[in-house]
Amino acid sequence: MTALPRGATPGPPADDDQDAPASATTSATAEGGGVSGEDAAPNPRGGAEDTPAAAEGTAPGTPEDGTPAGADADEGPESADADGGPESADADEGPEDASSGDDAATPGPAGGAEAGATPEGGGAEGGGAEGGGAGGVSGAEAELVAQRELRARIEQRKAEKGGPIEAGTKLSGTAADLLAAVRAVESGASSGTALFGSPAPAPRQAAQTPVPAARPAAGAEVVRPARVAPPETVAAVRVVLAEGGAPEALAARVADLLGDTAADVLREDPWQLLSVPGVRPEQADGFARALLGAECGPGDERRTVALIGWVLQRAALQGHTALDAADVRTALAEHAVPAPEEAVRHAIAEGAVLVFHDGPEDSEDEAGEEEPAGARDTEPLPVLLGLDRYALAEESLADGLARLARSGPDARWREAAPTDLIRAVAEHGLVAHTGGEAARAEAVALAGAGRGIGLRTAVAAYTENGRRRLGPDAGAVTVAGLLAGTDGPGRDEDGALALDLLVVLDAPQLDVETAAMLVESLPDGCRLVLSGDPGVLWSAGAGRVFADVLAAGACPQVASRTPDPGPVGELVSGIGIGELNQVEAPGKEVVIVPVRDAGEAVHRTVQLVADSVPRALGVPAEQTQVITVGHGGAAGTRALNAALKQRLNPGPGRFGGFDPGDRVAYAPAPGRTVPGAVLSADADGLHLDCEGERVVVPKDRVGTAVRHGWAMTAHQAVGMRWPAAVVVLPGDAAGALDRAWVYTAFSRGERHLSVVHGVDQALPRAVAETLPRPRTTRLRALLESLLATPEE
């Protein structure tokens, strides 16, 4: 394996020379003027002179505090690159930074208040509720209404057609009863008061059951929570929080999640506080002790049920849709639950979680003989626990994909000029298309061919950035806009999308909830093409839909033969197969900048963005995106954004830490990041320009929904590309790297890639040896079971 490409790197201006560390500087100047050679390529084999020093500050993350793993604050998968989560997502932060910035004002371990929200509060849960336009009904509110109507129409259509294909047939006993009860709730046949909502379990008294939040589609701009509690409910909750020593700032969120009886629910079951994102078990324990005194203990059933829901929700932030029951018991033991097995049994009986046995059916073997005694004892079937929210989404998605996959040939496609992709779509209702950036043109051409023969077609990209890159002639929409009804063909009388072909780009970014909503919206006979690059990071939300569809062999797979062009494309293609190759970059398309520590990494990054890249390559600073491993640490997004703001747009941060002209990353919903710029602020909130759309973020959401955006994590940047990208790899990031992270980060630059390199040989090792950590999902097994069963 060879090292990263060598070559002169755009250097800093002359007046910065005296600040450059001598060991990183040469006296050579590139011919042609304007590009200095001071940032020479690092020793490809990591000689002693290039070994990075220990990074300043804390490491981007640890397995305990990682994005989904430690999901307490703004670490949601979208912000978790260093988290040590399954996919090494962006969760660099510790619990104090955690998922979605929601530990803004969480109770302390003893029930006291922690620090308030900061402007860097990340991709926020609450951000989705308010991110509307400047006036009238916000886009998020309109989307919520549209999704409610869509659900009703879909359920009516399913009922008229006799219901979906049956799934989950491997369940038995309590599991089967629970699944039947959940389906009864979804269909309206049961009130659901006996079931617990997700992600938090409901209280034990049916009369006080909270109103569960609507199931969101992560990645689509769906409002969560789905309701806003009345002021009197919030006031009552505030009183209870004060009694328990918890921050009163949590009152609105608790009331929204637990419903009109939230105060009574919280007083009866203080551990319901764990349903608020960002609250940790030790904090909820302190709150419970303050309210209940000697009545509560570590084995309290209310505590164990809430803890199990919390463990499973944290797992979902890591991308898992279910967890092995043994892992759940281990987690309970770590939180001092005295009888973890009994606690799990109780939670299942109470309906707080669903249980699944995914594996081969009990049957005779292929030779017609029974299994040898003890065979199952040595390799027991996995017993999985999951929240109904994700279980229902996977069941629905599997049913819908199986329905599409069973669609027969469509003779209308015979009129189109044959290509591999067109031939596959002509014969099958579900097709997977794989390839890099250049392969997107093939999927767009397929949609054009469909329009040419009179079919109703749509191309949906995951982000607005991705849609815009296709150009105006593609007529593309975003997945969020398509689901909300603001873009695309609209709905027919049955509530289905009026389409004969839907091409979804960036398919690896689909989580199970978004994908389920999308597939449920497609009419019978519609063709669905899932197109994307399997090498990039998986979805921010739970699941790995595209990977599971490919692994299950649920449909034909058409691999693009069109490589991404140029040195950047060549480099990234090698990374995809585990090779960090040296590439020729005569136009300085790929350069590296060696650094010894995190402080030097920040200094070099600012030089590149503010001076070197614009001067040498003609790419202005506003078109250059910095990508780093996580939010925390001495070279995380916070440190880099502070340095870049000081250089590019200095100001006092008078609007909640922001000034007009600041680049920002706005999170309208969990897992959804939209780049933008600050326009102004007033009594209504912070006014942003998000890729041409005017957005107003209310003042109370700014701290959790908006970050500075000169620097992002790879999970925030996936699905988007810029003319130039600067990838920062400080020494403390080495443990967070894997092949998918490097592949994603290095492929964000269209014309230019600079690598601020301080991880020595950890980079080639990560590319060659470190694969993304697996996610526990059920979609593959469900698809294999459904498609193996002949259609009746």
mmCIF file of N, CA, C and O in Angstrom, residues 95 236 791:
data_model
loop_
_atom_site.group_PDB
_atom_site.id
_atom_site.type_symbol
_atom_site.label_atom_id
_atom_site.label_comp_id
_atom_site.label_asym_id
_atom_site.label_seq_id
_atom_site.Cartn_x
_atom_site.Cartn_y
_atom_site.Cartn_z
ATOM 1 N N PRO A 95 -20.756 12.705 27.156
ATOM 2 C CA PRO A 95 -22.129 12.899 27.536
ATOM 3 C C PRO A 95 -22.493 14.356 27.669
ATOM 4 O O PRO A 95 -23.613 14.742 27.463
ATOM 5 N N ALA A 236 -47.501 23.162 35.387
ATOM 6 C CA ALA A 236 -47.590 22.087 36.379
ATOM 7 C C ALA A 236 -46.328 21.230 36.374
ATOM 8 O O ALA A 236 -45.836 20.822 37.434
ATOM 9 N N GLU A 791 -45.797 -16.233 -2.967
ATOM 10 C CA GLU A 791 -46.942 -15.338 -2.827
ATOM 11 C C GLU A 791 -48.223 -16.119 -3.051
ATOM 12 O O GLU A 791 -48.350 -16.890 -3.998
#
